[in-house]
XYZ file of C-alpha atoms in Angstrom:
403
model
C -2.844 -8.556 32.515
C -3.145 -6.770 29.103
C -6.023 -4.522 28.734
C -8.050 -5.219 25.608
C -11.379 -4.591 23.954
C -13.039 -6.475 21.282
C -14.923 -4.437 18.983
C -18.592 -5.485 18.843
C -19.728 -6.427 15.470
C -23.175 -6.526 14.575
C -22.598 -8.962 11.428
C -25.983 -8.776 9.871
C -26.225 -4.995 10.249
C -22.297 -4.781 8.917
C -23.305 -7.144 6.099
C -26.218 -4.768 5.176
C -24.301 -1.920 5.061
C -21.230 -2.972 3.529
C -24.039 -4.298 0.738
C -25.785 -0.902 0.620
C -22.207 0.738 0.073
C -20.943 -1.163 -2.504
C -24.447 -0.813 -4.387
C -24.179 3.040 -3.821
C -20.261 3.064 -4.888
C -21.614 1.041 -8.065
C -24.152 3.250 -8.934
C -22.727 6.617 -8.274
C -19.079 5.495 -10.171
C -21.017 3.791 -13.188
C -21.408 7.059 -14.719
C -17.779 8.085 -13.741
C -15.818 4.818 -14.550
C -15.820 5.589 -18.263
C -12.705 8.285 -18.116
C -10.387 5.696 -16.923
C -10.807 3.547 -19.915
C -9.706 5.012 -22.962
C -6.650 3.908 -25.564
C -3.289 5.049 -25.591
C -3.030 7.867 -28.157
C -0.290 10.584 -29.130
C -3.100 12.952 -29.863
C -4.392 13.361 -26.539
C -6.086 16.274 -24.894
C -5.315 16.759 -21.379
C -7.800 18.717 -18.470
C -5.630 20.816 -16.770
C -5.238 20.614 -12.850
C -6.737 23.594 -11.243
C -3.852 24.111 -9.088
C -4.667 27.054 -6.755
C -4.800 27.589 -2.759
C -8.395 28.277 -2.427
C -9.317 24.808 -4.132
C -7.074 23.065 -1.268
C -9.538 20.727 0.658
C -7.358 19.077 2.841
C -3.934 18.937 4.031
C -2.473 15.503 5.217
C 1.142 14.128 6.437
C 2.020 10.478 6.731
C 4.920 8.843 8.019
C 6.477 5.935 5.575
C 7.947 3.210 7.264
C 11.288 3.213 5.468
C 14.523 0.909 5.539
C 17.488 1.745 3.174
C 17.944 -1.876 3.329
C 14.376 -2.784 2.339
C 11.486 -4.356 3.661
C 11.450 -6.897 6.236
C 10.147 -10.553 5.606
C 11.540 -12.917 8.225
C 10.764 -15.349 11.049
C 11.630 -16.156 14.578
C 11.058 -18.033 17.638
C 9.049 -16.137 20.144
C 9.331 -19.053 23.127
C 6.998 -21.478 21.649
C 5.389 -18.951 19.067
C 6.339 -18.314 15.814
C 6.793 -14.578 14.929
C 6.828 -13.528 11.415
C 7.718 -9.660 10.494
C 6.530 -7.937 7.493
C 7.079 -4.421 7.560
C 9.355 -1.436 6.504
C 8.044 -0.558 2.937
C 8.632 2.749 2.787
C 6.710 4.524 0.148
C 5.145 1.402 -1.400
C 3.205 -0.282 1.152
C 0.133 -0.321 -0.806
C 1.859 -1.537 -3.891
C 3.951 -4.219 -2.238
C 1.033 -5.460 0.098
C 0.028 -8.606 -1.300
C 3.364 -9.365 -2.504
C 4.973 -9.282 0.917
C 1.916 -10.775 2.540
C 2.367 -13.877 0.082
C 6.302 -13.898 0.920
C 5.449 -13.826 4.206
C 2.971 -16.970 4.034
C 5.379 -19.039 1.860
C 8.044 -18.125 4.685
C 6.202 -19.468 7.554
C 5.435 -22.801 5.606
C 9.322 -23.114 5.339
C 9.865 -22.010 9.001
C 8.011 -24.640 10.514
C 9.986 -27.343 8.324
C 13.721 -26.090 8.952
C 13.234 -24.441 12.497
C 11.741 -27.043 14.920
C 10.141 -26.078 18.368
C 12.712 -26.416 21.245
C 13.016 -29.723 22.855
C 10.164 -30.519 25.176
C 7.870 -28.038 23.321
C 5.686 -31.178 21.857
C 2.516 -28.652 22.187
C 4.309 -26.239 20.075
C 5.594 -28.393 17.518
C 2.319 -30.338 16.846
C 0.265 -27.004 16.722
C 2.649 -25.402 14.083
C 3.245 -28.319 12.076
C 0.164 -29.923 11.954
C -1.803 -27.445 9.712
C -2.151 -24.306 12.193
C -5.479 -22.773 12.554
C -5.177 -19.490 14.976
C -3.295 -16.505 13.621
C -2.693 -13.252 15.067
C -1.836 -10.337 12.764
C -0.615 -7.015 14.563
C -1.727 -3.845 12.470
C -4.611 -2.932 10.632
C -3.086 -0.964 7.837
C -2.743 -2.367 4.355
C 0.165 -5.216 5.087
C -2.036 -6.470 8.057
C -5.400 -6.691 6.350
C -4.028 -8.281 3.136
C -1.649 -10.765 5.145
C -5.012 -11.336 7.114
C -7.061 -12.087 4.209
C -4.381 -14.448 2.343
C -4.413 -16.373 5.656
C -8.059 -16.892 5.303
C -7.961 -17.703 1.917
C -4.990 -20.306 2.363
C -7.003 -22.198 5.041
C -10.544 -21.874 4.440
C -10.448 -24.622 2.061
C -8.360 -27.022 3.648
C -9.373 -29.836 6.202
C -10.194 -29.078 9.614
C -11.945 -26.263 11.326
C -12.083 -23.058 9.859
C -8.982 -20.811 10.623
C -9.317 -18.212 13.153
C -7.305 -14.881 12.513
C -7.252 -12.096 14.842
C -6.070 -8.400 13.946
C -4.965 -6.699 17.110
C -4.237 -3.203 16.210
C -3.915 0.252 17.789
C -5.846 2.183 15.128
C -8.336 0.771 12.346
C -9.342 2.182 9.129
C -10.079 5.194 8.649
C -7.146 6.307 11.154
C -4.052 4.255 9.633
C -0.912 5.427 7.853
C -2.357 3.498 5.105
C -5.340 5.851 4.543
C -3.182 8.584 3.933
C -1.063 7.288 1.033
C -1.358 8.318 -2.601
C -1.960 4.606 -3.204
C -0.442 4.616 -6.990
C 0.765 1.412 -8.105
C 4.425 2.140 -8.418
C 6.821 0.648 -5.870
C 8.953 3.636 -5.335
C 11.061 4.647 -2.402
C 11.045 1.189 -0.989
C 14.709 1.072 -0.427
C 18.260 2.274 -1.293
C 19.546 0.393 -4.536
C 23.002 1.305 -3.291
C 22.567 -0.888 -0.067
C 20.309 -3.347 -0.694
C 21.551 -6.746 -1.465
C 21.104 -8.839 -5.029
C 18.969 -11.267 -2.674
C 16.673 -8.479 -1.535
C 16.551 -7.496 -5.041
C 15.025 -10.682 -6.050
C 12.484 -10.596 -3.499
C 11.497 -7.444 -4.293
C 10.930 -8.203 -7.628
C 8.880 -10.939 -7.117
C 6.770 -9.026 -4.349
C 6.047 -6.742 -7.249
C 4.863 -9.435 -9.637
C 2.475 -10.910 -7.051
C 0.958 -7.768 -5.727
C 0.502 -6.303 -9.473
C -1.402 -9.264 -10.318
C -3.449 -9.477 -7.139
C -4.559 -5.930 -7.468
C -5.650 -6.610 -11.105
C -8.319 -9.119 -9.869
C -9.531 -6.360 -7.775
C -10.079 -3.674 -10.539
C -13.629 -2.332 -10.239
C -15.802 0.117 -8.519
C -16.283 -2.216 -5.451
C -12.711 -1.908 -4.363
C -11.494 1.719 -5.710
C -9.097 -0.176 -8.062
C -8.874 1.398 -11.838
C -6.177 1.263 -14.828
C -5.214 5.009 -15.214
C -2.807 6.322 -18.068
C 0.462 7.961 -16.618
C 3.112 10.304 -17.693
C 6.428 10.483 -16.397
C 7.900 13.864 -17.506
C 11.699 13.747 -17.887
C 14.115 16.547 -18.327
C 17.365 14.089 -18.755
C 17.098 11.371 -21.531
C 19.573 9.006 -19.517
C 16.274 8.439 -17.242
C 14.613 7.101 -20.212
C 17.449 4.090 -19.935
C 16.132 2.983 -16.670
C 13.556 0.503 -16.226
C 10.359 1.160 -14.502
C 10.279 -0.053 -10.851
C 9.653 -3.599 -10.612
C 9.993 -4.234 -13.905
C 8.643 -3.076 -17.752
C 6.403 -5.915 -18.039
C 4.156 -4.839 -15.181
C 3.306 -1.554 -17.232
C 1.268 -2.514 -20.312
C 1.684 -0.125 -23.486
C 4.473 1.998 -22.627
C 5.651 4.754 -24.987
C 8.510 7.601 -25.127
C 7.439 10.947 -26.342
C 9.572 13.684 -27.435
C 7.276 16.539 -28.148
C 7.443 18.736 -25.391
C 4.622 21.286 -27.135
C 2.353 18.486 -26.382
C 3.535 17.029 -23.052
C 3.839 19.363 -20.585
C 6.979 21.197 -22.011
C 9.152 18.657 -21.091
C 11.651 17.170 -23.908
C 11.010 13.735 -22.841
C 7.518 11.945 -21.406
C 7.223 8.095 -20.693
C 3.748 7.075 -20.720
C 2.827 3.948 -19.474
C -0.353 2.386 -17.781
C -0.869 1.305 -14.095
C -3.360 1.157 -11.712
C -4.865 3.628 -8.989
C -5.991 2.440 -5.689
C -8.296 4.841 -3.833
C -7.151 4.166 -0.182
C -10.829 4.903 1.718
C -12.885 2.468 -0.247
C -10.121 -0.071 -0.984
C -9.440 -0.251 2.932
C -13.218 -0.882 3.930
C -13.568 -3.056 1.114
C -10.631 -5.225 2.533
C -11.684 -5.083 6.089
C -15.529 -5.867 5.262
C -13.942 -9.133 3.512
C -12.186 -9.700 6.779
C -15.113 -9.912 8.798
C -17.270 -11.518 6.318
C -14.764 -14.607 6.316
C -15.020 -14.545 10.296
C -12.117 -12.246 11.152
C -11.805 -10.595 14.356
C -10.445 -7.407 15.525
C -9.194 -6.709 19.081
C -8.028 -3.055 19.674
C -4.776 -3.557 21.812
C -1.235 -1.794 21.629
C 1.866 -3.557 22.459
C 5.005 -2.361 24.293
C 7.341 -5.576 24.618
C 7.715 -9.192 23.463
C 6.796 -10.048 26.621
C 3.234 -8.965 26.144
C 3.112 -10.951 22.419
C 4.073 -13.927 24.587
C 0.562 -13.825 26.246
C -1.489 -14.164 22.976
C -3.454 -17.126 22.734
C -2.234 -17.474 19.057
C 0.840 -19.798 17.989
C 1.852 -17.703 15.139
C 1.918 -14.184 15.124
C 2.604 -11.587 12.023
C 4.155 -8.211 12.645
C 2.891 -5.823 10.324
C 3.367 -3.331 12.403
C 4.955 -0.515 10.214
C 6.656 2.068 11.863
C 5.908 0.688 15.410
C 8.609 -2.314 14.591
C 10.930 0.274 15.801
C 10.368 0.527 19.182
C 8.467 -2.693 19.600
C 11.316 -5.000 17.977
C 14.120 -2.560 18.384
C 14.972 -1.906 14.404
C 16.818 1.250 14.381
C 17.394 0.633 10.729
C 13.581 1.442 10.490
C 13.121 5.335 10.353
C 10.011 7.597 9.446
C 10.145 9.290 5.926
C 7.302 12.207 6.133
C 5.371 13.025 3.205
C 2.756 15.931 2.669
C -0.055 15.807 0.549
C -2.322 18.753 -0.853
C -5.432 17.632 -1.700
C -7.697 19.856 -4.160
C -11.512 19.553 -5.320
C -12.166 16.925 -7.315
C -11.775 17.354 -11.334
C -13.563 14.319 -12.716
C -12.127 15.330 -16.201
C -8.479 14.881 -15.329
C -8.133 11.117 -16.171
C -4.471 11.037 -16.105
C -1.147 10.568 -13.574
C 2.187 12.231 -13.737
C 5.215 12.124 -12.342
C 8.241 14.733 -12.295
C 11.379 14.697 -10.616
C 9.616 12.851 -7.139
C 6.465 15.072 -7.327
C 3.332 13.388 -8.293
C -0.560 14.343 -9.095
C -3.266 11.546 -8.787
C -6.677 12.226 -9.708
C -9.057 10.364 -7.404
C -12.995 10.665 -6.476
C -11.926 12.261 -2.966
C -9.589 14.871 -4.505
C -6.706 15.821 -6.760
C -3.458 14.564 -4.605
C -0.521 16.776 -4.918
C 2.653 15.318 -3.420
C 6.022 14.681 -3.610
C 7.942 15.606 -0.463
C 10.193 12.813 1.204
C 11.931 14.179 4.790
C 14.029 11.369 6.145
C 14.106 10.871 9.921
C 11.048 13.348 10.287
C 8.474 12.897 12.881
C 6.520 15.889 12.597
C 2.797 15.150 11.533
C 1.955 18.903 11.355
C 1.604 20.194 7.754
C 4.207 22.641 6.740
C 3.495 25.926 5.129
C 6.607 26.276 3.342
C 6.261 22.837 1.604
C 2.560 23.607 0.966
C 3.878 26.843 -0.956
C 6.362 24.736 -2.656
C 4.026 22.018 -3.846
C 1.378 24.101 -5.166
C 4.116 26.287 -7.069
C 5.617 23.171 -8.434
C 2.424 21.440 -9.943
C 1.284 25.311 -11.201
C 4.488 25.276 -13.116
C 3.590 22.209 -14.696
C 0.612 23.127 -15.671
C 1.636 26.405 -17.338
C 3.620 24.080 -20.098
C 0.421 22.539 -20.853
C -0.620 23.598 -24.091
C -4.339 24.205 -23.937
């Protein structure tokens, strides 16, 4: 027997708490929302980030689930069940979440039509083809939550009973890897362009487009999503010819500046707009929506395909991230370690910047400084040398800011 524990949910209490939290978030952010709405201008004043060690409030380390060939969205038979994979997003897990979840749902419909159940499996064939209503989602990070919500949305208005979507997960927010992400809408470090196929590149581009549009519908304090001006600080002019990741059409009001005195002492600066997602607000809000729509959560860790075969659901979505390496034997999947230094919040800082792999994101819970990419490193312990390097790098950028 597989041990499972269903988390008891006091639905009324949960809803009261969710509504109260939403009201509080709206009230506390209404005063702060204005700094995130401003026109693009070449006469912009930049509030300096105070980069000092004594302002660090926490250090976090996360392991990005990276595949050089790119993320996996594919289907296969698991006995009489259908297993749909959606994992391996590298550093773009939040950014691509709605896009790959949508691709996974589309693939499910196509797979059912083109891969009939084995002979004699009339029950499985009937269950999968006749508008299935019971789904299992493995993982409660951003990919699992996005997939679960799309399943609820897709089937809730159709004929038949209300869909039953169950998330099976070892960890729930705020203990997931997604909670540790920078969560800036920019699909970076998702794959190796030298290894990915043309077919994957098209799939990636489509996922970016779908996900970008989905996040636009969630802009506002309730989900912790807002537009923000971003400045890519560039030393080499050749970099200017490279298209912004995912497609230039996803970044409104893009401009190029050649004014180092005004832009951090860098000879070239690409200015564009994108979205910032605050993970703790966002993931809690999506999990709330999942519960409101009738979703269930079971805390359970799986160690083999045989254990998955015992689940009551006929369609299983694998959104286990790095866990897919051991569970499904994907040795192409490796961890890419990222360390973040989080400084005291500065509400006056209303811009992001990217520079040579490093980045600064201002959030309500702190100023996020990052930019480490340690391939095949499983350590979750903060490295003092990396702390020193991160602080030094961002302090140097601030020295180039003309006050």
